[in-house]
Amino acid sequence: MTPLGAALLATTGLVAVPQGAFAQAAAAQQSAAATPAPASAPAGDVIRNVTVQGSQRLEPDTILSYIRLRPGQTYTQALGDQALKDLYATELFADVSIRNNGGDVVVQVKENPVINRIILEGNKRLKEDKILPEIKLAARQIFTRSKVRADVARIIELYKRQGRFAATVEPKMVMLDQNRVDIVFEISEGPKSKVRQINIIGNEKFSDGDLRGQMVTKQARFFRLFSSGTSYDPDRLAFDQQKLRQYYLTEGYADFRVVSAVAELTPDKRDFIITYVVEEGDRYKFGDVKVDSQLRDFDSEKLAANLPIKKDAWYNAKMVEDQVDSLTETAGAFGYAFADVRPDFSRSKEDLTMSVTFRIAEAPRTYVERVDVNGNTLTQDKVIRREFRIAEGDAFNTFQIKRSTNRIKSLGYFQEKFDVEQKPGSAPDRIILEANVEEKPTGELQLSAGFSSLESFIFQGSIRQNNFRGRGQTIGLSVDYSRYTRSVQVSFTEPYLFDKNISFGMDVYRRDLNSFNFTNQNRNTTYKQATTGFSARVGVPLTEYMSLIGRYTFNIDDVTLDRDTFFINGQCSSLLAGRYLCDAIGKRTSSILGASLVYDTLDNRVRPTRGNQLIVGADFAGLGGSVKYARVTANAAKFWPVGGGFIFSVRAEGGAIKPLASRSSDPTVDDVYLTDRFFLGEPQIRGFDIRGVGPRVLRKFFVDSDNNGTLDTVSNDRNQWVDDALGGRYYYLARAELEIPLGSGARELGLRPSIYVDAGAVFGVSNPLVQNVVSNCPATVPAGATCSYTGTDGRLTSSRFNADGSENTLAQAFREEYVGNTPSPRVSVGIGVNWNSPFGPFRLDFARVLKKANGDDPKTFTFNVGTQF
């Protein structure tokens, strides 16, 4: 007795029927139903009345309606036996007997109990909500043993579907008062049955390993610990037979067949051994390949000449299927939506050739009767309809339908499994197009918060809605806030301005940054930067795949430094402030006019699988403002499926910027402001930190290596260096990536791993270091060093001596190196995973740098995360 059963006994004071008794009772009832006990009554009496005794829930008249005994009949043994069979057949009674007392017939019944509740014990892998809906027994139903047996078999079948063939179910019954029972199913789930071995008999042309590689079912091995394919599944076994046949047919073996497929359970019921017996047959080549078209727009000979299938090539059934699809699609492009393309095969076993004739049956030209949009609860119909490249009344065209499908997918408002369905219209030459969409969250929310002893509370957040009010508009707001940093940006995009095919967007932003340092443990604000600006853009389509985007940006930058802290003799000191701050100081305005030419044939802008993209852009700064330059950029990408669900892509981009005015006669000052240059690093080129590639100045400090009070050795700890990334006037970047398909379970989780190789460089900036500078360091510091001192006021200074001749205290000794200004490519390889997690889109990358330049800052692991609403 189980603990639950014991608890039930303790509370009810009743006894439980053990499994043996349960089985015996079931057998007894079955035997009684099959061969009822003879009715104890003399035959030949006329029945005066029929009464029912022992009924509790059922009305006597209801019970009498199940039998044929009626007053006035002559009672016979056969009538009594038949009445017993009829009553047992209802499965409402545990025991029935009939007595004939001189014509007074008494039907004695004992009703089956009512089920109080169903209890499952031992089920861990399958929860109650998965089992209870599948079984017949339920609370307040009449208990029948046949239903118990059926439910036991059903539960075992459910476990077999989970691959647990060793599962057992033992039913028990707990008797309660008022003729009620609790039914307890004691479940022993057992281990999950794996596929221990896959044997293939009869294969000579291909090895066992090659054929096993085509199957979905895999042999259980330690390296497949997390694979679902190692579990035995009868449906998967049948699917694997189809996979084998497909593989042989693509290799030319048209007579291949699977003679038998047997799955044997090992004696311990833990594993399966699967054995396939195959018959390969001969290998065929293509014979004559023809096209027989009944469509007036199709020339059969020209179509046949352009077919990729050629005579004497090895037969490939997949190529035949693809050609049927291609001809059907071509017919659809001419308006024949219901074109019937069928291949006729003529096999010659003498010369082992397979001739194919593609027959295109006559069909009417089809026109679009109606376009229906269904399933959009938020998105307005016009947002979807304006993406259709075909209108009601137009001739049907498969290419336009496919283009419409890709454009709707690229909106990013709907689930990926979307297609425009085609249904027959009101006439044979009419067709109805249905866009059955399933909306998904289109909002993105990214939040982060923290606490720093320097900045106190830190908050960063952005919110973006890509389908605002269902109009297809994009609106976004981002905010960064801390004690010393504040920024806000508002963006808006309207893809169809005034319902015309003209896009419009605008961004307005304000960024304030306050920096600080410490003097005598007091925090002082030393650096302030305020940027206020806006940008506007307008896009117009030139062709179906090409568009022109014009933009205008206006920025006002105001950068100030604390003169007492960072200025020496009225000039900003790079020794004290660093080149980044000194280069950025001042107030300037940027008025930038630009344009981009975009060519885009991608099938999906969110997750492309095929197509090309080319973007060429040019910007001119100088239409007013104090910043003047010309900048050009180019970006190209190509995606294509390579079979088996793999998606391969290559990207390339580059840019150059040329100053149109000189900033200074000083050769160490580049004419392009640092904030206008190109930078490379995370996330553009993986394997490197943010701005981790390209020209930079490394300030390496001398340390006291032997504790003798002398700064004599340069520190090798990069965390102790000052790293000033300078960017460059030129850059290029290339990337090749292969997206790896996973099983259906991983796809449902939104996991998309990939392997990649990145290569790029940024270069072409003036050397900021001053040559032939006289050292200001004492003799105890190695030659070539630069020193800073602590003055009498406690601040850093580059002067070794005061005006009165006294010597300041040495604070730092360092050596600066200008590195990384080379067009030589930096190369990294790695693996990354995109995951549409419950928290939002998540990207994780592990990269290894194969080639870098002196000064580059590598980074092995990176991740980014957001959320959607």
GROMACS .gro file of N, CA and C in nm, residues 758-843:
model
  258
  758ASP      N    1   3.612   3.758  -3.855
  758ASP     CA    2   3.608   3.903  -3.876
  758ASP      C    3   3.748   3.952  -3.910
  759ALA      N    4   3.755   4.051  -3.996
  759ALA     CA    5   3.884   4.112  -4.030
  759ALA      C    6   3.860   4.259  -4.061
  760GLY      N    7   3.951   4.344  -4.014
  760GLY     CA    8   3.935   4.487  -4.040
  760GLY      C    9   4.049   4.567  -3.982
  761ALA      N   10   4.047   4.696  -4.012
  761ALA     CA   11   4.150   4.787  -3.961
  761ALA      C   12   4.099   4.929  -3.974
  762VAL      N   13   4.151   5.016  -3.890
  762VAL     CA   14   4.127   5.160  -3.898
  762VAL      C   15   4.264   5.227  -3.888
  763PHE      N   16   4.287   5.331  -3.968
  763PHE     CA   17   4.423   5.387  -3.974
  763PHE      C   18   4.415   5.526  -4.037
  764GLY      N   19   4.534   5.592  -4.045
  764GLY     CA   20   4.546   5.719  -4.113
  764GLY      C   21   4.517   5.839  -4.026
  765VAL      N   22   4.597   5.860  -3.921
  765VAL     CA   23   4.580   5.977  -3.835
  765VAL      C   24   4.720   6.030  -3.803
  766SER      N   25   4.729   6.159  -3.779
  766SER     CA   26   4.859   6.220  -3.752
  766SER      C   27   4.916   6.171  -3.620
  767ASN      N   28   5.047   6.159  -3.617
  767ASN     CA   29   5.116   6.119  -3.494
  767ASN      C   30   5.107   6.234  -3.393
  768PRO      N   31   5.040   6.211  -3.278
  768PRO     CA   32   5.020   6.321  -3.184
  768PRO      C   33   5.138   6.344  -3.091
  769LEU      N   34   5.239   6.257  -3.095
  769LEU     CA   35   5.349   6.272  -3.001
  769LEU      C   36   5.449   6.377  -3.049
  770VAL      N   37   5.495   6.462  -2.957
  770VAL     CA   38   5.595   6.564  -2.987
  770VAL      C   39   5.733   6.499  -2.987
  771GLN      N   40   5.806   6.516  -3.097
  771GLN     CA   41   5.938   6.455  -3.108
  771GLN      C   42   6.046   6.546  -3.045
  772ASN      N   43   6.154   6.482  -3.000
  772ASN     CA   44   6.272   6.552  -2.948
  772ASN      C   45   6.238   6.644  -2.831
  773VAL      N   46   6.154   6.592  -2.740
  773VAL     CA   47   6.119   6.669  -2.622
  773VAL      C   48   6.226   6.648  -2.515
  774VAL      N   49   6.271   6.759  -2.454
  774VAL     CA   50   6.370   6.750  -2.348
  774VAL      C   51   6.304   6.689  -2.224
  775SER      N   52   6.367   6.588  -2.167
  775SER     CA   53   6.310   6.520  -2.051
  775SER      C   54   6.308   6.615  -1.931
  776ASN      N   55   6.201   6.607  -1.855
  776ASN     CA   56   6.188   6.688  -1.734
  776ASN      C   57   6.199   6.601  -1.610
  777CYS      N   58   6.261   6.482  -1.626
  777CYS     CA   59   6.268   6.386  -1.517
  777CYS      C   60   6.405   6.392  -1.449
  778PRO      N   61   6.412   6.350  -1.325
  778PRO     CA   62   6.541   6.342  -1.257
  778PRO      C   63   6.624   6.228  -1.313
  779ALA      N   64   6.750   6.227  -1.276
  779ALA     CA   65   6.844   6.128  -1.330
  779ALA      C   66   6.810   5.987  -1.286
  780THR      N   67   6.733   5.972  -1.178
  780THR     CA   68   6.698   5.838  -1.129
  780THR      C   69   6.595   5.768  -1.218
  781VAL      N   70   6.531   5.845  -1.308
  781VAL     CA   71   6.429   5.788  -1.396
  781VAL      C   72   6.495   5.755  -1.530
  782PRO      N   73   6.466   5.639  -1.589
  782PRO     CA   74   6.528   5.601  -1.716
  782PRO      C   75   6.504   5.704  -1.824
  783ALA      N   76   6.597   5.710  -1.919
  783ALA     CA   77   6.589   5.806  -2.030
  783ALA      C   78   6.465   5.779  -2.114
  784GLY      N   79   6.411   5.885  -2.174
  784GLY     CA   80   6.294   5.874  -2.259
  784GLY      C   81   6.164   5.886  -2.184
  785ALA      N   82   6.168   5.903  -2.053
  785ALA     CA   83   6.046   5.913  -1.973
  785ALA      C   84   6.000   6.057  -1.964
  786THR      N   85   5.873   6.074  -1.935
  786THR     CA   86   5.813   6.204  -1.905
  786THR      C   87   5.760   6.198  -1.763
  787CYS      N   88   5.777   6.308  -1.689
  787CYS     CA   89   5.740   6.305  -1.547
  787CYS      C   90   5.636   6.412  -1.517
  788SER      N   91   5.554   6.385  -1.416
  788SER     CA   92   5.464   6.484  -1.360
  788SER      C   93   5.493   6.493  -1.211
  789TYR      N   94   5.467   6.611  -1.156
  789TYR     CA   95   5.505   6.637  -1.017
  789TYR      C   96   5.383   6.692  -0.942
  790THR      N   97   5.391   6.680  -0.811
  790THR     CA   98   5.290   6.738  -0.722
  790THR      C   99   5.343   6.870  -0.671
  791GLY      N  100   5.272   6.979  -0.709
  791GLY     CA  101   5.317   7.112  -0.670
  791GLY      C  102   5.284   7.141  -0.524
  792THR      N  103   5.322   7.261  -0.482
  792THR     CA  104   5.298   7.301  -0.343
  792THR      C  105   5.150   7.315  -0.313
  793ASP      N  106   5.067   7.336  -0.419
  793ASP     CA  107   4.923   7.346  -0.398
  793ASP      C  108   4.852   7.212  -0.405
  794GLY      N  109   4.932   7.104  -0.417
  794GLY     CA  110   4.874   6.970  -0.421
  794GLY      C  111   4.829   6.925  -0.557
  795ARG      N  112   4.846   7.005  -0.663
  795ARG     CA  113   4.802   6.969  -0.796
  795ARG      C  114   4.919   6.921  -0.880
  796LEU      N  115   4.880   6.840  -0.984
  796LEU     CA  116   4.984   6.789  -1.073
  796LEU      C  117   5.036   6.902  -1.162
  797THR      N  118   5.164   6.896  -1.191
  797THR     CA  119   5.227   6.993  -1.278
  797THR      C  120   5.341   6.924  -1.353
  798SER      N  121   5.373   6.980  -1.469
  798SER     CA  122   5.486   6.924  -1.544
  798SER      C  123   5.618   6.990  -1.505
  799SER      N  124   5.614   7.091  -1.419
  799SER     CA  125   5.736   7.162  -1.377
  799SER      C  126   5.804   7.088  -1.262
  800ARG      N  127   5.934   7.066  -1.282
  800ARG     CA  128   6.010   6.998  -1.177
  800ARG      C  129   6.045   7.094  -1.064
  801PHE      N  130   6.067   7.221  -1.101
  801PHE     CA  131   6.109   7.318  -1.000
  801PHE      C  132   6.006   7.430  -0.991
  802ASN      N  133   5.994   7.485  -0.871
  802ASN     CA  134   5.910   7.601  -0.849
  802ASN      C  135   5.986   7.728  -0.882
  803ALA      N  136   5.914   7.840  -0.879
  803ALA     CA  137   5.977   7.968  -0.912
  803ALA      C  138   6.087   8.004  -0.814
  804ASP      N  139   6.077   7.958  -0.690
  804ASP     CA  140   6.179   7.989  -0.591
  804ASP      C  141   6.296   7.892  -0.596
  805GLY      N  142   6.293   7.798  -0.691
  805GLY     CA  143   6.404   7.705  -0.706
  805GLY      C  144   6.386   7.575  -0.631
  806SER      N  145   6.282   7.567  -0.548
  806SER     CA  146   6.259   7.440  -0.476
  806SER      C  147   6.206   7.334  -0.572
  807GLU      N  148   6.234   7.210  -0.540
  807GLU     CA  149   6.197   7.098  -0.628
  807GLU      C  150   6.066   7.036  -0.581
  808ASN      N  151   5.974   7.013  -0.679
  808ASN     CA  152   5.847   6.948  -0.650
  808ASN      C  153   5.865   6.798  -0.633
  809THR      N  154   5.765   6.737  -0.572
  809THR     CA  155   5.769   6.592  -0.546
  809THR      C  156   5.730   6.516  -0.672
  810LEU      N  157   5.812   6.416  -0.709
  810LEU     CA  158   5.784   6.333  -0.826
  810LEU      C  159   5.655   6.252  -0.801
  811ALA      N  160   5.559   6.268  -0.893
  811ALA     CA  161   5.432   6.195  -0.878
  811ALA      C  162   5.425   6.076  -0.973
  812GLN      N  163   5.459   6.098  -1.099
  812GLN     CA  164   5.448   5.992  -1.199
  812GLN      C  165   5.563   6.004  -1.298
  813ALA      N  166   5.606   5.889  -1.347
  813ALA     CA  167   5.700   5.884  -1.458
  813ALA      C  168   5.644   5.787  -1.560
  814PHE      N  169   5.637   5.827  -1.684
  814PHE     CA  170   5.573   5.742  -1.784
  814PHE      C  171   5.640   5.761  -1.919
  815ARG      N  172   5.610   5.664  -2.005
  815ARG     CA  173   5.658   5.670  -2.142
  815ARG      C  174   5.539   5.652  -2.235
  816GLU      N  175   5.526   5.735  -2.336
  816GLU     CA  176   5.414   5.728  -2.428
  816GLU      C  177   5.457   5.665  -2.560
  817GLU      N  178   5.369   5.579  -2.614
  817GLU     CA  179   5.398   5.512  -2.740
  817GLU      C  180   5.279   5.532  -2.834
  818TYR      N  181   5.308   5.567  -2.956
  818TYR     CA  182   5.206   5.581  -3.060
  818TYR      C  183   5.207   5.452  -3.141
  819VAL      N  184   5.098   5.376  -3.136
  819VAL     CA  185   5.094   5.242  -3.196
  819VAL      C  186   4.962   5.224  -3.272
  820GLY      N  187   4.958   5.119  -3.353
  820GLY     CA  188   4.834   5.075  -3.416
  820GLY      C  189   4.796   5.143  -3.545
  821ASN      N  190   4.876   5.239  -3.594
  821ASN     CA  191   4.839   5.311  -3.716
  821ASN      C  192   4.889   5.234  -3.837
  822THR      N  193   4.819   5.125  -3.871
  822THR     CA  194   4.859   5.040  -3.982
  822THR      C  195   4.734   4.984  -4.051
  823PRO      N  196   4.735   4.974  -4.183
  823PRO     CA  197   4.621   4.913  -4.254
  823PRO      C  198   4.622   4.761  -4.250
  824SER      N  199   4.721   4.703  -4.185
  824SER     CA  200   4.728   4.557  -4.175
  824SER      C  201   4.602   4.504  -4.107
  825PRO      N  202   4.537   4.401  -4.162
  825PRO     CA  203   4.410   4.353  -4.106
  825PRO      C  204   4.428   4.286  -3.971
  826ARG      N  205   4.332   4.313  -3.882
  826ARG     CA  206   4.319   4.237  -3.757
  826ARG      C  207   4.216   4.128  -3.782
  827VAL      N  208   4.247   4.007  -3.740
  827VAL     CA  209   4.163   3.892  -3.773
  827VAL      C  210   4.123   3.820  -3.645
  828SER      N  211   3.995   3.785  -3.637
  828SER     CA  212   3.946   3.707  -3.523
  828SER      C  213   3.847   3.604  -3.572
  829VAL      N  214   3.838   3.494  -3.501
  829VAL     CA  215   3.739   3.390  -3.528
  829VAL      C  216   3.665   3.362  -3.398
  830GLY      N  217   3.544   3.311  -3.410
  830GLY     CA  218   3.470   3.285  -3.288
  830GLY      C  219   3.338   3.217  -3.315
  831ILE      N  220   3.265   3.196  -3.209
  831ILE     CA  221   3.132   3.137  -3.213
  831ILE      C  222   3.040   3.225  -3.131
  832GLY      N  223   2.922   3.246  -3.181
  832GLY     CA  224   2.825   3.331  -3.112
  832GLY      C  225   2.688   3.266  -3.112
  833VAL      N  226   2.602   3.314  -3.023
  833VAL     CA  227   2.467   3.261  -3.011
  833VAL      C  228   2.370   3.377  -2.998
  834ASN      N  229   2.270   3.380  -3.086
  834ASN     CA  230   2.157   3.470  -3.070
  834ASN      C  231   2.045   3.393  -3.001
  835TRP      N  232   1.986   3.452  -2.900
  835TRP     CA  233   1.881   3.384  -2.825
  835TRP      C  234   1.768   3.483  -2.798
  836ASN      N  235   1.649   3.449  -2.847
  836ASN     CA  236   1.530   3.527  -2.814
  836ASN      C  237   1.479   3.481  -2.679
  837SER      N  238   1.546   3.526  -2.574
  837SER     CA  239   1.519   3.480  -2.439
  837SER      C  240   1.393   3.546  -2.384
  838PRO      N  241   1.340   3.494  -2.270
  838PRO     CA  242   1.226   3.560  -2.207
  838PRO      C  243   1.256   3.702  -2.164
  839PHE      N  244   1.385   3.735  -2.153
  839PHE     CA  245   1.425   3.870  -2.114
  839PHE      C  246   1.448   3.960  -2.234
  840GLY      N  247   1.435   3.904  -2.354
  840GLY     CA  248   1.456   3.984  -2.474
  840GLY      C  249   1.569   3.926  -2.557
  841PRO      N  250   1.603   3.989  -2.668
  841PRO     CA  251   1.710   3.940  -2.754
  841PRO      C  252   1.845   3.943  -2.684
  842PHE      N  253   1.915   3.831  -2.691
  842PHE     CA  254   2.041   3.812  -2.618
  842PHE      C  255   2.146   3.766  -2.718
  843ARG      N  256   2.264   3.828  -2.716
  843ARG     CA  257   2.373   3.790  -2.804
  843ARG      C  258   2.497   3.764  -2.722
   0.00000   0.00000   0.00000
